[in-house]
PDB file of N, CA and C in Angstrom:
ATOM      1  N   MET A   1      -4.091  31.922   0.123  1.00  0.00           N
ATOM      2  CA  MET A   1      -3.876  31.638   1.404  1.00  0.00           C
ATOM      3  C   MET A   1      -2.542  32.040   1.752  1.00  0.00           C
ATOM      4  N   GLY A   2      -2.783  32.169   3.521  1.00  0.00           N
ATOM      5  CA  GLY A   2      -1.531  32.498   4.295  1.00  0.00           C
ATOM      6  C   GLY A   2      -0.755  31.518   4.451  1.00  0.00           C
ATOM      7  N   CYS A   3       0.426  32.021   5.427  1.00  0.00           N
ATOM      8  CA  CYS A   3       1.594  31.431   6.049  1.00  0.00           C
ATOM      9  C   CYS A   3       0.556  30.389   7.152  1.00  0.00           C
ATOM     10  N   LEU A   4       1.480  29.275   7.097  1.00  0.00           N
ATOM     11  CA  LEU A   4       1.111  28.480   8.141  1.00  0.00           C
ATOM     12  C   LEU A   4       0.739  29.325   9.661  1.00  0.00           C
ATOM     13  N   THR A   5       1.347  29.323   9.781  1.00  0.00           N
ATOM     14  CA  THR A   5       2.153  30.535  11.032  1.00  0.00           C
ATOM     15  C   THR A   5       0.750  31.550  10.749  1.00  0.00           C
ATOM     16  N   GLN A   6      -0.359  32.124  10.202  1.00  0.00           N
ATOM     17  CA  GLN A   6      -0.918  32.639  11.212  1.00  0.00           C
ATOM     18  C   GLN A   6      -2.761  31.960  10.130  1.00  0.00           C
ATOM     19  N   VAL A   7      -3.110  31.436  10.124  1.00  0.00           N
ATOM     20  CA  VAL A   7      -3.659  30.094  10.019  1.00  0.00           C
ATOM     21  C   VAL A   7      -3.900  29.663  11.286  1.00  0.00           C
ATOM     22  N   ASP A   8      -5.371  28.817  11.346  1.00  0.00           N
ATOM     23  CA  ASP A   8      -5.367  27.555  13.062  1.00  0.00           C
ATOM     24  C   ASP A   8      -6.210  26.214  12.325  1.00  0.00           C
ATOM     25  N   GLY A   9      -5.915  25.498  12.953  1.00  0.00           N
ATOM     26  CA  GLY A   9      -6.391  24.985  12.559  1.00  0.00           C
ATOM     27  C   GLY A   9      -7.447  24.622  11.855  1.00  0.00           C
ATOM     28  N   THR A  10      -8.774  25.135  12.064  1.00  0.00           N
ATOM     29  CA  THR A  10      -9.985  24.614  11.349  1.00  0.00           C
ATOM     30  C   THR A  10      -9.564  24.994   9.795  1.00  0.00           C
ATOM     31  N   ILE A  11      -9.251  26.698   9.881  1.00  0.00           N
ATOM     32  CA  ILE A  11      -8.814  26.320   8.364  1.00  0.00           C
ATOM     33  C   ILE A  11      -8.306  26.322   7.423  1.00  0.00           C
ATOM     34  N   PHE A  12      -6.456  25.050   8.214  1.00  0.00           N
ATOM     35  CA  PHE A  12      -5.716  24.069   7.669  1.00  0.00           C
ATOM     36  C   PHE A  12      -6.211  23.748   7.423  1.00  0.00           C
ATOM     37  N   GLN A  13      -7.412  22.733   8.382  1.00  0.00           N
ATOM     38  CA  GLN A  13      -8.407  21.525   7.385  1.00  0.00           C
ATOM     39  C   GLN A  13      -9.057  21.645   6.829  1.00  0.00           C
ATOM     40  N   SER A  14      -9.392  22.950   7.188  1.00  0.00           N
ATOM     41  CA  SER A  14     -10.313  22.729   5.585  1.00  0.00           C
ATOM     42  C   SER A  14      -9.652  23.282   3.986  1.00  0.00           C
ATOM     43  N   LEU A  15      -8.660  23.832   4.398  1.00  0.00           N
ATOM     44  CA  LEU A  15      -8.075  23.720   3.044  1.00  0.00           C
ATOM     45  C   LEU A  15      -7.469  22.381   2.575  1.00  0.00           C
ATOM     46  N   HIS A  16      -7.120  21.463   3.568  1.00  0.00           N
ATOM     47  CA  HIS A  16      -5.996  19.941   3.532  1.00  0.00           C
ATOM     48  C   HIS A  16      -7.031  19.687   2.663  1.00  0.00           C
ATOM     49  N   GLU A  17      -8.421  19.064   3.162  1.00  0.00           N
ATOM     50  CA  GLU A  17     -10.215  18.365   3.063  1.00  0.00           C
ATOM     51  C   GLU A  17     -10.123  19.070   1.773  1.00  0.00           C
ATOM     52  N   SER A  18     -10.186  20.717   1.256  1.00  0.00           N
ATOM     53  CA  SER A  18     -10.656  20.853  -0.404  1.00  0.00           C
ATOM     54  C   SER A  18      -9.198  20.527  -1.535  1.00  0.00           C
ATOM     55  N   LEU A  19      -7.601  20.293  -1.187  1.00  0.00           N
ATOM     56  CA  LEU A  19      -6.773  19.777  -1.912  1.00  0.00           C
ATOM     57  C   LEU A  19      -6.559  18.423  -1.801  1.00  0.00           C
ATOM     58  N   TYR A  20      -6.812  17.903  -1.026  1.00  0.00           N
ATOM     59  CA  TYR A  20      -7.191  15.996  -1.069  1.00  0.00           C
ATOM     60  C   TYR A  20      -8.290  15.893  -2.492  1.00  0.00           C
ATOM     61  N   GLU A  21      -9.389  16.764  -2.227  1.00  0.00           N
ATOM     62  CA  GLU A  21     -10.604  16.665  -3.111  1.00  0.00           C
ATOM     63  C   GLU A  21      -9.947  16.984  -4.164  1.00  0.00           C
ATOM     64  N   GLN A  22      -9.374  17.809  -4.267  1.00  0.00           N
ATOM     65  CA  GLN A  22      -9.265  18.365  -6.223  1.00  0.00           C
ATOM     66  C   GLN A  22      -7.830  17.714  -7.034  1.00  0.00           C
ATOM     67  N   TYR A  23      -6.739  16.818  -5.834  1.00  0.00           N
ATOM     68  CA  TYR A  23      -6.465  15.370  -5.627  1.00  0.00           C
ATOM     69  C   TYR A  23      -6.683  14.145  -5.983  1.00  0.00           C
ATOM     70  N   LYS A  24      -7.566  13.692  -5.567  1.00  0.00           N
ATOM     71  CA  LYS A  24      -7.951  12.508  -4.635  1.00  0.00           C
ATOM     72  C   LYS A  24      -8.042  11.251  -5.912  1.00  0.00           C
ATOM     73  N   GLU A  25      -8.905  11.385  -7.174  1.00  0.00           N
ATOM     74  CA  GLU A  25      -8.547  10.563  -8.937  1.00  0.00           C
ATOM     75  C   GLU A  25      -7.152  10.587  -8.606  1.00  0.00           C
ATOM     76  N   PHE A  26      -6.057  11.781  -8.800  1.00  0.00           N
ATOM     77  CA  PHE A  26      -4.571  11.518  -8.966  1.00  0.00           C
ATOM     78  C   PHE A  26      -4.527  10.611  -7.820  1.00  0.00           C
ATOM     79  N   LEU A  27      -4.450  10.401  -6.279  1.00  0.00           N
ATOM     80  CA  LEU A  27      -4.170   9.566  -5.441  1.00  0.00           C
ATOM     81  C   LEU A  27      -4.458   8.515  -4.673  1.00  0.00           C
ATOM     82  N   LYS A  28      -5.864   8.440  -6.635  1.00  0.00           N
ATOM     83  CA  LYS A  28      -6.400   6.583  -6.272  1.00  0.00           C
ATOM     84  C   LYS A  28      -5.484   5.707  -8.234  1.00  0.00           C
ATOM     85  N   GLU A  29      -5.050   6.361  -8.291  1.00  0.00           N
ATOM     86  CA  GLU A  29      -3.976   5.840  -8.928  1.00  0.00           C
ATOM     87  C   GLU A  29      -3.034   4.946  -9.109  1.00  0.00           C
ATOM     88  N   ARG A  30      -2.992   3.929  -9.114  1.00  0.00           N
ATOM     89  CA  ARG A  30      -2.586   2.853  -9.081  1.00  0.00           C
ATOM     90  C   ARG A  30      -1.094   2.045 -10.312  1.00  0.00           C
ATOM     91  N   ASN A  31      -0.675   0.899 -10.587  1.00  0.00           N
ATOM     92  CA  ASN A  31       0.163   0.501 -11.538  1.00  0.00           C
ATOM     93  C   ASN A  31      -0.481  -0.235 -11.487  1.00  0.00           C
ATOM     94  N   GLU A  32       0.787  -0.684 -13.082  1.00  0.00           N
ATOM     95  CA  GLU A  32       0.763  -2.138 -13.537  1.00  0.00           C
ATOM     96  C   GLU A  32       0.156  -3.305 -11.831  1.00  0.00           C
ATOM     97  N   GLN A  33       1.668  -3.356 -11.067  1.00  0.00           N
ATOM     98  CA  GLN A  33       0.939  -5.436  -9.159  1.00  0.00           C
ATOM     99  C   GLN A  33      -0.560  -4.011  -9.594  1.00  0.00           C
ATOM    100  N   GLY A  34      -1.244  -2.931  -9.423  1.00  0.00           N
ATOM    101  CA  GLY A  34      -1.892  -3.074  -7.987  1.00  0.00           C
ATOM    102  C   GLY A  34      -1.804  -1.499  -6.750  1.00  0.00           C
ATOM    103  N   GLN A  35      -0.726  -1.366  -7.268  1.00  0.00           N
ATOM    104  CA  GLN A  35      -0.195   0.316  -5.224  1.00  0.00           C
ATOM    105  C   GLN A  35      -0.085   0.854  -5.958  1.00  0.00           C
ATOM    106  N   PHE A  36      -0.217   2.319  -4.921  1.00  0.00           N
ATOM    107  CA  PHE A  36      -0.624   3.283  -5.096  1.00  0.00           C
ATOM    108  C   PHE A  36       0.396   3.631  -6.219  1.00  0.00           C
ATOM    109  N   LYS A  37       0.256   4.050  -7.171  1.00  0.00           N
ATOM    110  CA  LYS A  37       1.796   4.947  -8.051  1.00  0.00           C
ATOM    111  C   LYS A  37       2.036   5.712  -6.732  1.00  0.00           C
ATOM    112  N   HIS A  38       2.082   6.807  -6.802  1.00  0.00           N
ATOM    113  CA  HIS A  38       1.869   8.114  -5.055  1.00  0.00           C
ATOM    114  C   HIS A  38       1.870   7.828  -3.444  1.00  0.00           C
ATOM    115  N   ARG A  39       2.530   7.142  -3.604  1.00  0.00           N
ATOM    116  CA  ARG A  39       2.374   6.011  -2.022  1.00  0.00           C
ATOM    117  C   ARG A  39       2.990   7.401  -0.707  1.00  0.00           C
ATOM    118  N   ARG A  40       3.798   8.109  -2.060  1.00  0.00           N
ATOM    119  CA  ARG A  40       4.671   8.881  -0.664  1.00  0.00           C
ATOM    120  C   ARG A  40       3.456  10.034  -0.528  1.00  0.00           C
ATOM    121  N   LEU A  41       2.931  10.667  -1.901  1.00  0.00           N
ATOM    122  CA  LEU A  41       1.725  12.227  -1.142  1.00  0.00           C
ATOM    123  C   LEU A  41       1.318  11.595  -0.500  1.00  0.00           C
ATOM    124  N   ARG A  42       0.850   9.983  -0.624  1.00  0.00           N
ATOM    125  CA  ARG A  42      -0.551   9.470  -0.223  1.00  0.00           C
ATOM    126  C   ARG A  42       0.291   9.629   1.375  1.00  0.00           C
ATOM    127  N   SER A  43       1.272   9.788   1.249  1.00  0.00           N
ATOM    128  CA  SER A  43       1.733   9.324   2.652  1.00  0.00           C
ATOM    129  C   SER A  43       1.305   9.833   3.561  1.00  0.00           C
ATOM    130  N   ALA A  44       1.889  11.456   2.953  1.00  0.00           N
ATOM    131  CA  ALA A  44       2.433  13.049   3.623  1.00  0.00           C
ATOM    132  C   ALA A  44       1.275  13.345   3.754  1.00  0.00           C
ATOM    133  N   PHE A  45      -0.282  13.141   2.812  1.00  0.00           N
ATOM    134  CA  PHE A  45      -1.629  13.744   3.912  1.00  0.00           C
ATOM    135  C   PHE A  45      -2.531  13.323   4.436  1.00  0.00           C
ATOM    136  N   ARG A  46      -1.596  11.306   4.446  1.00  0.00           N
ATOM    137  CA  ARG A  46      -2.498  10.812   5.755  1.00  0.00           C
ATOM    138  C   ARG A  46      -2.315  11.048   7.617  1.00  0.00           C
ATOM    139  N   SER A  47      -0.548  11.840   7.078  1.00  0.00           N
ATOM    140  CA  SER A  47       0.090  11.520   8.332  1.00  0.00           C
ATOM    141  C   SER A  47      -0.066  13.781   8.390  1.00  0.00           C
ATOM    142  N   LEU A  48      -1.197  13.855   7.572  1.00  0.00           N
ATOM    143  CA  LEU A  48      -1.742  15.549   7.928  1.00  0.00           C
ATOM    144  C   LEU A  48      -2.750  15.076   8.992  1.00  0.00           C
ATOM    145  N   LYS A  49      -3.617  13.972   8.008  1.00  0.00           N
ATOM    146  CA  LYS A  49      -4.492  14.070   8.381  1.00  0.00           C
ATOM    147  C   LYS A  49      -3.872  13.583  10.297  1.00  0.00           C
ATOM    148  N   THR A  50      -3.303  12.677   9.504  1.00  0.00           N
ATOM    149  CA  THR A  50      -4.461  11.578  11.708  1.00  0.00           C
ATOM    150  C   THR A  50      -3.552  13.130  12.608  1.00  0.00           C
ATOM    151  N   ASN A  51      -2.304  14.366  12.711  1.00  0.00           N
ATOM    152  CA  ASN A  51      -1.248  14.886  12.985  1.00  0.00           C
ATOM    153  C   ASN A  51      -1.618  15.977  13.099  1.00  0.00           C
ATOM    154  N   LEU A  52      -2.644  16.225  12.896  1.00  0.00           N
ATOM    155  CA  LEU A  52      -4.015  17.567  12.953  1.00  0.00           C
ATOM    156  C   LEU A  52      -3.997  17.870  14.274  1.00  0.00           C
ATOM    157  N   PRO A  53      -4.708  17.235  14.991  1.00  0.00           N
ATOM    158  CA  PRO A  53      -5.035  17.025  16.457  1.00  0.00           C
ATOM    159  C   PRO A  53      -3.534  18.048  17.750  1.00  0.00           C
ATOM    160  N   TYR A  54      -2.691  18.122  16.481  1.00  0.00           N
ATOM    161  CA  TYR A  54      -0.913  18.210  17.855  1.00  0.00           C
ATOM    162  C   TYR A  54      -0.495  19.124  16.915  1.00  0.00           C
ATOM    163  N   LEU A  55      -1.480  19.718  15.340  1.00  0.00           N
ATOM    164  CA  LEU A  55      -0.049  20.929  14.937  1.00  0.00           C
ATOM    165  C   LEU A  55      -0.277  22.067  15.324  1.00  0.00           C
ATOM    166  N   PHE A  56      -1.186  22.784  15.738  1.00  0.00           N
ATOM    167  CA  PHE A  56      -1.607  23.494  16.699  1.00  0.00           C
ATOM    168  C   PHE A  56      -1.659  23.673  17.673  1.00  0.00           C
ATOM    169  N   ALA A  57      -1.029  22.467  18.540  1.00  0.00           N
ATOM    170  CA  ALA A  57      -0.698  23.229  20.011  1.00  0.00           C
ATOM    171  C   ALA A  57      -0.017  24.196  20.948  1.00  0.00           C
ATOM    172  N   TYR A  58       0.492  25.065  19.194  1.00  0.00           N
ATOM    173  CA  TYR A  58       0.709  26.601  20.386  1.00  0.00           C
ATOM    174  C   TYR A  58      -0.004  27.336  20.808  1.00  0.00           C
ATOM    175  N   LYS A  59      -0.935  27.421  19.705  1.00  0.00           N
ATOM    176  CA  LYS A  59      -1.705  28.406  19.325  1.00  0.00           C
ATOM    177  C   LYS A  59      -2.729  27.673  19.990  1.00  0.00           C
ATOM    178  N   GLN A  60      -3.023  26.450  21.008  1.00  0.00           N
ATOM    179  CA  GLN A  60      -4.420  25.964  21.507  1.00  0.00           C
ATOM    180  C   GLN A  60      -3.940  25.613  23.092  1.00  0.00           C
ATOM    181  N   TYR A  61      -1.735  25.756  23.143  1.00  0.00           N
ATOM    182  CA  TYR A  61      -1.786  26.589  24.515  1.00  0.00           C
ATOM    183  C   TYR A  61      -0.912  27.475  24.621  1.00  0.00           C
ATOM    184  N   PRO A  62      -1.211  28.834  24.391  1.00  0.00           N
ATOM    185  CA  PRO A  62      -0.201  29.239  24.450  1.00  0.00           C
ATOM    186  C   PRO A  62       0.899  29.310  25.516  1.00  0.00           C
ATOM    187  N   GLU A  63       0.195  29.477  27.486  1.00  0.00           N
ATOM    188  CA  GLU A  63       0.363  29.582  28.056  1.00  0.00           C
ATOM    189  C   GLU A  63       1.540  28.648  28.493  1.00  0.00           C
ATOM    190  N   LEU A  64       2.749  27.785  27.028  1.00  0.00           N
ATOM    191  CA  LEU A  64       3.521  26.298  27.811  1.00  0.00           C
ATOM    192  C   LEU A  64       4.010  27.568  26.302  1.00  0.00           C
ATOM    193  N   GLY A  65       3.974  28.495  25.748  1.00  0.00           N
ATOM    194  CA  GLY A  65       4.369  28.793  25.086  1.00  0.00           C
ATOM    195  C   GLY A  65       5.985  28.719  24.348  1.00  0.00           C
ATOM    196  N   ILE A  66       4.547  27.093  23.470  1.00  0.00           N
ATOM    197  CA  ILE A  66       5.766  26.352  22.906  1.00  0.00           C
ATOM    198  C   ILE A  66       5.732  26.707  21.061  1.00  0.00           C
ATOM    199  N   PRO A  67       7.163  27.008  20.883  1.00  0.00           N
ATOM    200  CA  PRO A  67       7.813  27.791  19.411  1.00  0.00           C
ATOM    201  C   PRO A  67       6.490  27.376  18.534  1.00  0.00           C
ATOM    202  N   ASN A  68       6.342  28.506  17.320  1.00  0.00           N
ATOM    203  CA  ASN A  68       5.689  27.875  16.319  1.00  0.00           C
ATOM    204  C   ASN A  68       6.704  27.317  15.641  1.00  0.00           C
ATOM    205  N   THR A  69       7.877  26.582  15.019  1.00  0.00           N
ATOM    206  CA  THR A  69       8.447  26.339  14.340  1.00  0.00           C
ATOM    207  C   THR A  69       9.378  25.285  14.864  1.00  0.00           C
ATOM    208  N   THR A  70       9.912  24.993  13.987  1.00  0.00           N
ATOM    209  CA  THR A  70      11.094  23.960  14.673  1.00  0.00           C
ATOM    210  C   THR A  70      12.611  23.769  14.872  1.00  0.00           C
ATOM    211  N   ASN A  71      12.590  25.114  14.215  1.00  0.00           N
ATOM    212  CA  ASN A  71      14.173  25.823  14.090  1.00  0.00           C
ATOM    213  C   ASN A  71      14.460  25.732  15.484  1.00  0.00           C
ATOM    214  N   SER A  72      15.262  25.982  16.267  1.00  0.00           N
ATOM    215  CA  SER A  72      15.709  25.915  17.636  1.00  0.00           C
ATOM    216  C   SER A  72      16.211  24.339  18.184  1.00  0.00           C
ATOM    217  N   CYS A  73      14.708  23.113  17.986  1.00  0.00           N
ATOM    218  CA  CYS A  73      15.362  21.692  17.680  1.00  0.00           C
ATOM    219  C   CYS A  73      16.210  21.140  16.144  1.00  0.00           C
ATOM    220  N   ASP A  74      16.161  21.865  15.031  1.00  0.00           N
ATOM    221  CA  ASP A  74      17.239  20.879  14.336  1.00  0.00           C
ATOM    222  C   ASP A  74      18.661  21.868  13.858  1.00  0.00           C
ATOM    223  N   GLY A  75      18.019  22.443  15.203  1.00  0.00           N
ATOM    224  CA  GLY A  75      20.274  22.876  15.480  1.00  0.00           C
ATOM    225  C   GLY A  75      20.216  21.997  15.826  1.00  0.00           C
ATOM    226  N   SER A  76      20.206  21.915  17.186  1.00  0.00           N
ATOM    227  CA  SER A  76      20.415  20.261  18.013  1.00  0.00           C
ATOM    228  C   SER A  76      20.418  19.452  18.182  1.00  0.00           C
ATOM    229  N   PHE A  77      19.570  18.760  16.774  1.00  0.00           N
ATOM    230  CA  PHE A  77      19.542  17.330  16.759  1.00  0.00           C
ATOM    231  C   PHE A  77      21.101  17.263  15.913  1.00  0.00           C
ATOM    232  N   ALA A  78      21.321  18.225  14.329  1.00  0.00           N
ATOM    233  CA  ALA A  78      22.510  17.872  13.570  1.00  0.00           C
ATOM    234  C   ALA A  78      23.355  18.779  14.813  1.00  0.00           C
ATOM    235  N   HIS A  79      23.636  18.631  15.895  1.00  0.00           N
ATOM    236  CA  HIS A  79      24.647  19.005  16.701  1.00  0.00           C
ATOM    237  C   HIS A  79      24.670  17.232  17.811  1.00  0.00           C
ATOM    238  N   TRP A  80      24.091  16.818  17.818  1.00  0.00           N
ATOM    239  CA  TRP A  80      23.480  15.586  18.715  1.00  0.00           C
ATOM    240  C   TRP A  80      24.233  13.705  17.239  1.00  0.00           C
ATOM    241  N   LYS A  81      23.887  14.016  16.371  1.00  0.00           N
ATOM    242  CA  LYS A  81      24.348  13.728  14.498  1.00  0.00           C
ATOM    243  C   LYS A  81      24.932  13.757  15.109  1.00  0.00           C
ATOM    244  N   GLN A  82      26.082  14.806  14.881  1.00  0.00           N
ATOM    245  CA  GLN A  82      27.370  15.042  14.644  1.00  0.00           C
ATOM    246  C   GLN A  82      27.903  14.695  15.569  1.00  0.00           C
ATOM    247  N   LYS A  83      27.828  14.431  16.647  1.00  0.00           N
ATOM    248  CA  LYS A  83      28.746  13.565  17.915  1.00  0.00           C
ATOM    249  C   LYS A  83      27.855  11.740  18.278  1.00  0.00           C
ATOM    250  N   LEU A  84      27.098  12.028  17.648  1.00  0.00           N
ATOM    251  CA  LEU A  84      27.260  10.206  17.990  1.00  0.00           C
ATOM    252  C   LEU A  84      28.078   9.456  16.024  1.00  0.00           C
ATOM    253  N   LYS A  85      28.124  10.648  15.817  1.00  0.00           N
ATOM    254  CA  LYS A  85      28.932  10.414  14.143  1.00  0.00           C
ATOM    255  C   LYS A  85      30.612   9.400  14.747  1.00  0.00           C
ATOM    256  N   ILE A  86      30.891  11.159  15.241  1.00  0.00           N
ATOM    257  CA  ILE A  86      32.153  11.101  15.696  1.00  0.00           C
ATOM    258  C   ILE A  86      32.325   9.532  15.814  1.00  0.00           C
ATOM    259  N   HIS A  87      31.626   9.126  17.497  1.00  0.00           N
ATOM    260  CA  HIS A  87      31.369   7.581  18.065  1.00  0.00           C
ATOM    261  C   HIS A  87      30.495   6.359  17.886  1.00  0.00           C
ATOM    262  N   ARG A  88      31.140   6.377  15.940  1.00  0.00           N
ATOM    263  CA  ARG A  88      30.032   5.346  15.812  1.00  0.00           C
ATOM    264  C   ARG A  88      30.449   3.654  15.740  1.00  0.00           C
ATOM    265  N   GLY A  89      31.886   4.225  16.446  1.00  0.00           N
ATOM    266  CA  GLY A  89      32.095   2.598  16.866  1.00  0.00           C
ATOM    267  C   GLY A  89      31.423   2.058  17.926  1.00  0.00           C
ATOM    268  N   LEU A  90      30.288   2.972  18.956  1.00  0.00           N
ATOM    269  CA  LEU A  90      29.907   2.302  20.093  1.00  0.00           C
ATOM    270  C   LEU A  90      29.046   1.221  20.353  1.00  0.00           C
ATOM    271  N   THR A  91      28.977   0.628  21.458  1.00  0.00           N
ATOM    272  CA  THR A  91      27.877  -0.650  21.620  1.00  0.00           C
ATOM    273  C   THR A  91      26.481   0.561  21.315  1.00  0.00           C
ATOM    274  N   LYS A  92      25.543  -0.760  20.496  1.00  0.00           N
ATOM    275  CA  LYS A  92      23.827   0.189  21.449  1.00  0.00           C
ATOM    276  C   LYS A  92      24.067   0.483  22.204  1.00  0.00           C
ATOM    277  N   ASP A  93      24.507   0.370  23.621  1.00  0.00           N
ATOM    278  CA  ASP A  93      23.919   0.305  25.286  1.00  0.00           C
ATOM    279  C   ASP A  93      24.310   1.478  25.602  1.00  0.00           C
ATOM    280  N   ARG A  94      26.401   2.201  24.690  1.00  0.00           N
ATOM    281  CA  ARG A  94      25.781   3.084  25.348  1.00  0.00           C
ATOM    282  C   ARG A  94      26.136   4.292  24.379  1.00  0.00           C
ATOM    283  N   ARG A  95      25.062   4.077  23.302  1.00  0.00           N
ATOM    284  CA  ARG A  95      25.161   4.846  22.423  1.00  0.00           C
ATOM    285  C   ARG A  95      23.814   4.911  23.269  1.00  0.00           C
ATOM    286  N   ASN A  96      24.173   4.686  23.159  1.00  0.00           N
ATOM    287  CA  ASN A  96      22.205   5.191  24.453  1.00  0.00           C
ATOM    288  C   ASN A  96      21.782   6.079  25.091  1.00  0.00           C
ATOM    289  N   LYS A  97      23.716   5.984  26.081  1.00  0.00           N
ATOM    290  CA  LYS A  97      24.180   6.389  27.123  1.00  0.00           C
ATOM    291  C   LYS A  97      24.279   7.667  26.948  1.00  0.00           C
ATOM    292  N   LEU A  98      24.931   8.319  25.637  1.00  0.00           N
ATOM    293  CA  LEU A  98      25.881   9.097  24.885  1.00  0.00           C
ATOM    294  C   LEU A  98      24.241  10.113  24.825  1.00  0.00           C
ATOM    295  N   VAL A  99      22.848   8.930  23.559  1.00  0.00           N
ATOM    296  CA  VAL A  99      22.057  10.182  23.896  1.00  0.00           C
ATOM    297  C   VAL A  99      21.040  10.624  24.854  1.00  0.00           C
ATOM    298  N   ASN A 100      20.601   9.970  25.742  1.00  0.00           N
ATOM    299  CA  ASN A 100      20.219  10.547  27.022  1.00  0.00           C
ATOM    300  C   ASN A 100      21.109  11.639  27.777  1.00  0.00           C
ATOM    301  N   TYR A 101      22.704  11.293  27.646  1.00  0.00           N
ATOM    302  CA  TYR A 101      23.159  12.925  28.394  1.00  0.00           C
ATOM    303  C   TYR A 101      23.096  13.711  27.143  1.00  0.00           C
ATOM    304  N   LEU A 102      23.317  13.679  26.254  1.00  0.00           N
ATOM    305  CA  LEU A 102      23.094  14.551  25.751  1.00  0.00           C
ATOM    306  C   LEU A 102      22.043  15.997  25.174  1.00  0.00           C
ATOM    307  N   LEU A 103      20.850  14.821  25.528  1.00  0.00           N
ATOM    308  CA  LEU A 103      19.238  15.261  26.156  1.00  0.00           C
ATOM    309  C   LEU A 103      18.761  15.524  27.114  1.00  0.00           C
ATOM    310  N   ASN A 104      19.593  15.045  27.928  1.00  0.00           N
ATOM    311  CA  ASN A 104      19.568  15.815  29.439  1.00  0.00           C
ATOM    312  C   ASN A 104      20.682  16.704  30.238  1.00  0.00           C
ATOM    313  N   GLN A 105      21.668  17.522  28.875  1.00  0.00           N
ATOM    314  CA  GLN A 105      22.209  18.871  29.581  1.00  0.00           C
ATOM    315  C   GLN A 105      21.456  19.235  29.687  1.00  0.00           C
ATOM    316  N   PRO A 106      22.148  19.821  30.816  1.00  0.00           N
ATOM    317  CA  PRO A 106      21.115  21.745  30.820  1.00  0.00           C
ATOM    318  C   PRO A 106      21.767  23.055  30.102  1.00  0.00           C
ATOM    319  N   LYS A 107      20.422  23.389  29.468  1.00  0.00           N
ATOM    320  CA  LYS A 107      20.559  24.506  29.290  1.00  0.00           C
ATOM    321  C   LYS A 107      21.733  25.576  28.506  1.00  0.00           C
ATOM    322  N   LYS A 108      21.423  25.803  28.117  1.00  0.00           N
ATOM    323  CA  LYS A 108      23.473  27.314  28.278  1.00  0.00           C
ATOM    324  C   LYS A 108      22.345  27.718  28.131  1.00  0.00           C
ATOM    325  N   PRO A 109      22.714  29.549  28.911  1.00  0.00           N
ATOM    326  CA  PRO A 109      21.905  30.621  28.814  1.00  0.00           C
ATOM    327  C   PRO A 109      21.792  32.059  27.705  1.00  0.00           C
TER     328      PRO A 109
END
């Protein structure tokens, strides 16, 4: 199995399905109250299956120049969260205005 950035959607889908088949019985386990024991793991499998059409958009549309990671976003989110934390007493309306301002700032060269 290679790195996620080196496989396409078809290969990923088949790997996901085989992994699900391998652990299907484990994921069906329930506790005494009848609830699934591994809800978060089931949720992760479901999320991957649901969002599979979007996971490889960077390969389907190379002309858009979509990066294959979210590293650049993560840095921005941390910066924005810090700014919002500094101004924690803002009303919901002003908080929304600050978020809109941060999102619409021109990019630095």
